[in-house]
Amino acid sequence: MPKDRLLEPVYRFEAPSVKSVRNVFRRAHAVSEHLYRESGVWGESLLEGCPPMYRNTSRRIIGYAEVLKAGGIDEREKNVYYKRVLEGAEYLLREQQEDGSFLWWAYDRSGHPNTHHLLYCSAIAGCALLEAYKLSGEERYLDASRKACEWASRFPVSTNTNYNSFAVWHLSSHYMETGEERFLESAIEKTVEGVYPRQLPNGAWAGHNSWIFYHSIIVRGFAALYGALPEGHEAKAELKARMIMAVNHMIVEQLPNGYFRSCWDPGEWARTRDPKHPYSVHREEMFCPFTIHALVTVLEMTDLDKGSGSIENALRGALGSKPPEDLDSRGSIQLAYGAGYGWLMRRSKTRTR
């Protein structure tokens, strides 16, 4: 896979309208309101007597924040979305552990304290708290984001590539807001030691991380770190080359309908065809909200698409493709369409100047 240039698109896509993307977000919000349990909590718990997964709240906070920043909505929507952001942030504050982490309420009622699963849970909650801070100016949210970064910085590099990339996303985002160098250094370390080693010549990662949603999470981490690194930083050149390879893999994997092949690794695909496997529900192609979020991050945090247009084309296809019927996906639709709506709004304003 080329690492010095972006590939030409396999298929060409038209951009969806701002109105159509905003309408999907509104419909997702309506579905979300039926799942709202008050006090910043959405959805059902996976384990009896335990909280729902914090991603349910965190993704929605980030999506609502994106739409609020972009504008173009009425006062009633502004008020409801802002209220949900603050309610969600207050809930996350209550749930944060003393050490700064957020527990993973799946498979075990302990919440898996001090395990690598919490790199994922703590990063997405931390990013949500950071977005709530940017909107509200409430220092408690920034302090909580910092605590989550401190926990992630102390925790060793994970054997799971996408867990490291979750942490990199948050560490880089927090650094960009505060300039706290130790978090940038931790993001570099987790990328160099926990993401680079397993990248293959095709730009992707095998096994568990061969799924397009995990690949997208890794790409988002690359883009967040690239955007955080000062111009001329010694880590930037290799990061850019590896990110180009990873984005090229996404370009190759995109299908004529804007969807993506779910899993490129034949061994991983075969292993998960057992009906008892949780990933057996995935078809060969999928709408992937995390791909939308990753592509927006690449476009807005890097210069990769300058003079090419291949990344914007991929995003147009993904954002214009048909979303799932239930419009829930535990908040991932709001995460994706919030980012996509924000990108379209900023794009339209830039083009009218």
C-alpha positions in Angstrom: 0.0 0.0 0.0 1.5 3.4 -0.9 2.7 5.5 2.0 3.7 8.6 0.2 0.4 9.4 -1.7 -3.3 8.8 -1.5 -4.9 6.4 -3.9 -7.4 7.6 -6.4 -11.0 6.7 -5.4 -12.4 3.5 -6.7 -15.9 5.1 -6.8 -17.0 8.7 -7.0 -19.6 10.0 -4.6 -21.7 13.2 -4.4 -21.9 15.0 -1.0 -25.2 14.6 0.8 -27.0 17.9 1.6 -26.7 19.6 5.0 -30.5 19.2 5.4 -30.4 15.4 4.8 -27.7 14.8 7.3 -29.3 17.1 9.9 -32.6 15.2 9.4 -30.8 11.9 10.1 -29.4 13.4 13.3 -32.9 14.6 14.3 -34.4 11.2 13.7 -31.6 9.6 15.8 -32.2 12.1 18.6 -36.0 11.2 18.6 -35.1 7.5 18.9 -32.6 8.3 21.6 -35.2 10.2 23.6 -37.2 7.0 23.9 -34.2 5.3 25.3 -33.3 8.1 27.8 -33.5 7.1 31.4 -32.9 10.6 32.8 -29.8 11.9 34.7 -27.5 11.4 31.7 -28.2 7.7 31.2 -29.3 6.0 28.0 -30.0 2.3 27.1 -30.1 -0.9 29.0 -27.5 -2.5 31.1 -25.6 -5.5 29.9 -25.3 -6.8 33.4 -28.1 -6.8 36.0 -27.5 -4.3 38.7 -24.7 -2.5 36.8 -24.8 0.7 34.8 -25.1 0.7 31.0 -21.9 1.1 29.1 -20.6 4.6 29.3 -20.2 4.8 25.6 -24.0 5.2 25.4 -23.7 8.6 27.1 -20.3 9.6 25.8 -21.0 9.2 22.1 -24.2 11.2 22.4 -22.4 14.1 24.3 -19.8 14.3 21.5 -22.5 14.2 18.8 -24.7 16.8 20.4 -21.6 19.0 21.0 -20.7 18.9 17.3 -24.2 20.0 16.2 -24.3 22.8 18.8 -21.0 24.1 17.6 -22.0 24.0 14.0 -25.4 25.8 14.5 -28.2 25.8 12.0 -30.8 24.4 14.4 -33.7 26.0 16.2 -33.8 27.2 19.8 -35.7 24.2 21.1 -33.2 21.8 19.7 -30.3 23.9 21.1 -31.8 23.8 24.5 -32.5 20.1 24.5 -29.1 19.1 23.1 -27.3 21.4 25.5 -29.3 20.0 28.4 -28.4 16.4 27.4 -24.7 17.3 27.2 -24.7 18.7 30.7 -26.8 15.8 32.1 -24.5 13.3 30.5 -21.4 15.1 31.7 -22.7 15.2 35.3 -23.4 11.5 35.1 -19.9 10.7 33.9 -18.5 12.8 36.8 -20.4 10.7 39.2 -19.2 7.5 37.6 -15.5 8.3 37.3 -13.3 6.1 39.6 -10.9 7.7 42.1 -8.0 6.7 39.9 -9.5 8.6 37.0 -10.7 5.5 35.0 -14.1 4.5 33.9 -15.2 0.8 34.3 -16.3 -1.6 31.6 -19.6 -3.1 32.5 -19.6 -6.1 30.3 -19.1 -9.9 31.0 -18.1 -9.3 34.6 -19.8 -7.4 37.4 -16.5 -6.2 38.7 -16.2 -3.7 35.9 -12.7 -5.0 35.1 -10.8 -2.4 37.3 -7.2 -1.7 36.3 -7.4 -3.7 33.0 -6.6 -2.6 29.5 -10.4 -2.6 28.7 -10.5 0.7 30.6 -8.3 2.4 28.0 -11.4 2.3 25.8 -14.0 3.2 28.4 -11.9 6.0 29.9 -10.9 7.6 26.6 -14.4 7.9 25.2 -15.8 9.3 28.5 -12.8 11.6 28.7 -13.4 13.0 25.2 -17.0 13.5 26.0 -16.1 15.4 29.2 -13.7 17.5 27.2 -16.4 18.4 24.7 -18.7 19.3 27.5 -16.0 21.6 29.0 -15.5 23.3 25.6 -19.3 24.1 25.4 -19.9 25.1 29.0 -16.6 26.3 30.4 -17.2 24.1 33.5 -13.8 23.4 34.9 -14.9 20.2 36.7 -15.3 18.6 33.3 -11.8 19.6 32.2 -10.4 18.3 35.5 -12.2 14.9 35.0 -10.8 14.7 31.5 -7.3 15.3 32.9 -7.8 12.6 35.6 -8.7 10.1 32.8 -5.6 11.2 30.9 -3.4 10.7 33.9 -4.8 7.2 34.4 -4.2 6.3 30.7 -0.7 7.7 30.8 0.2 5.5 33.8 -1.3 2.4 32.2 1.0 0.2 30.1 0.6 -0.2 26.3 -2.2 -2.7 25.5 -1.9 -5.8 23.3 -5.1 -4.6 21.7 -4.2 -2.0 19.0 -7.5 -0.2 19.0 -7.5 0.2 22.8 -4.2 2.1 22.5 -5.7 4.3 19.7 -8.7 5.2 21.9 -6.3 6.5 24.5 -4.3 8.3 21.9 -7.4 10.1 20.7 -8.2 11.4 24.1 -4.6 12.2 25.2 -4.1 14.2 22.0 -7.4 16.0 22.2 -6.7 17.0 25.8 -3.2 18.2 25.0 -4.6 20.4 22.2 -6.9 22.0 24.7 -4.4 22.5 27.6 -0.9 22.1 26.2 0.1 19.5 28.9 3.1 18.0 27.3 3.1 14.7 29.3 -0.1 13.7 27.6 1.3 14.3 24.2 4.4 12.2 25.1 2.1 9.4 26.3 0.1 9.5 23.1 3.3 9.2 21.0 4.5 6.3 23.2 1.2 4.4 22.8 1.2 4.9 19.1 4.8 4.0 18.5 4.8 1.0 20.8 1.2 -0.1 20.6 0.0 0.7 17.1 2.9 0.8 14.6 4.3 -2.7 15.3 1.3 -4.7 14.0 0.5 -2.6 10.9 0.8 -4.7 7.8 2.0 -3.8 4.2 -1.7 -3.4 3.2 -2.0 -0.5 5.7 -4.3 -2.5 8.0 -4.1 -4.8 11.1 -5.0 -8.5 11.1 -7.3 -10.5 13.4 -9.5 -8.7 15.8 -8.5 -5.3 14.4 -9.2 -6.2 10.8 -12.9 -5.1 11.3 -13.5 -1.7 9.6 -14.8 -0.2 12.8 -11.6 -1.0 14.7 -9.5 0.1 11.7 -11.4 3.4 11.8 -10.7 3.9 15.5 -7.0 3.4 14.8 -7.1 5.9 12.0 -8.9 8.4 14.2 -6.1 8.1 16.8 -3.5 8.7 14.1 -5.3 11.8 12.9 -5.8 13.2 16.4 -2.1 12.7 17.2 -1.0 14.2 13.9 -3.1 17.3 14.5 -1.7 17.7 18.0 2.0 17.4 17.0 3.8 20.7 16.5 5.0 21.5 13.0 8.4 19.9 12.5 8.1 17.4 15.3 10.3 14.3 14.8 7.4 11.9 15.1 5.3 13.5 12.3 6.9 12.0 9.2 6.5 8.3 10.1 3.0 9.0 11.5 2.0 10.6 8.2 3.3 7.7 6.2 1.5 5.1 8.3 -1.7 7.1 8.3 -1.6 7.4 4.5 -1.3 3.6 4.3 -4.2 3.1 6.7 -6.4 5.6 4.9 -5.6 4.0 1.5 -6.8 0.7 3.0 -10.2 2.4 3.7 -10.4 3.8 0.2 -9.8 0.3 -1.3 -12.4 -1.2 1.1 -15.2 1.2 0.2 -18.1 -0.2 -1.9 -20.2 1.4 -4.6 -23.1 2.1 -2.1 -20.7 4.0 0.2 -20.5 1.1 2.7 -17.3 -0.7 3.6 -16.3 -4.3 3.6 -16.8 -5.4 7.2 -13.6 -7.5 7.7 -10.7 -7.9 5.3 -9.0 -10.8 7.1 -10.3 -14.2 5.9 -9.2 -16.0 9.0 -11.0 -13.5 11.3 -14.1 -13.6 9.1 -14.2 -17.4 9.2 -13.7 -17.5 13.0 -16.7 -15.3 13.6 -19.2 -17.1 11.4 -20.2 -19.3 14.3 -23.8 -18.2 15.2 -22.7 -18.1 18.9 -20.0 -15.5 18.2 -21.2 -11.9 18.9 -19.7 -10.7 15.6 -21.7 -13.3 13.6 -24.4 -10.6 13.2 -22.2 -8.6 10.9 -22.7 -9.0 7.1 -20.0 -8.8 4.5 -20.6 -5.1 4.0 -21.7 -2.5 6.6 -22.6 1.1 7.3 -19.9 2.1 9.7 -20.5 5.2 11.9 -16.9 5.1 13.2 -15.6 5.4 9.6 -17.5 8.6 9.2 -16.1 9.9 12.5 -12.5 8.9 11.5 -12.7 10.5 8.1 -14.0 13.8 9.5 -11.1 13.7 12.0 -8.6 13.1 9.2 -10.0 15.9 7.1 -10.0 18.4 9.9 -6.8 17.5 11.8 -4.4 16.8 8.9 -3.3 18.0 5.5 -3.5 14.6 3.9 -6.3 15.4 1.4 -4.7 18.6 0.1 -4.6 18.3 -3.7 -6.2 14.9 -3.7 -9.8 14.8 -2.6 -9.8 11.1 -2.1 -10.6 11.4 1.7 -13.4 13.8 1.1 -14.8 11.5 -1.6 -14.8 8.6 0.8 -16.5 10.7 3.5 -19.2 11.8 1.0 -19.9 8.2 0.2 -20.1 7.1 3.8 -22.1 10.0 5.0 -24.5 9.7 2.1 -25.1 6.0 2.4 -28.2 4.5 4.0 -28.0 4.4 7.8 -29.4 1.4 9.8 -33.1 1.4 10.3 -33.1 1.6 14.1 -30.9 4.7 14.2 -29.7 3.8 17.7 -26.4 1.8 17.7 -25.8 2.9 21.3 -25.2 6.6 20.4 -22.8 5.9 17.5 -25.3 7.4 14.9 -25.2 10.7 16.8 -21.4 10.5 17.1 -21.1 10.0 13.3 -23.8 12.3 12.0 -22.9 15.0 14.5 -19.4 15.0 13.1 -20.6 14.8 9.6 -23.1 17.6 10.0 -20.4 19.8 11.6 -18.0 19.1 8.7 -20.7 19.9 6.1 -21.6 23.1 7.8 -18.0 24.3 8.0 -17.4 23.2 4.4 -20.4 25.2 3.2 -19.3 28.3 5.1 -15.8 28.1 3.7 -17.0 27.7 0.1 -19.3 30.8 0.4 -16.5 33.1 1.5 
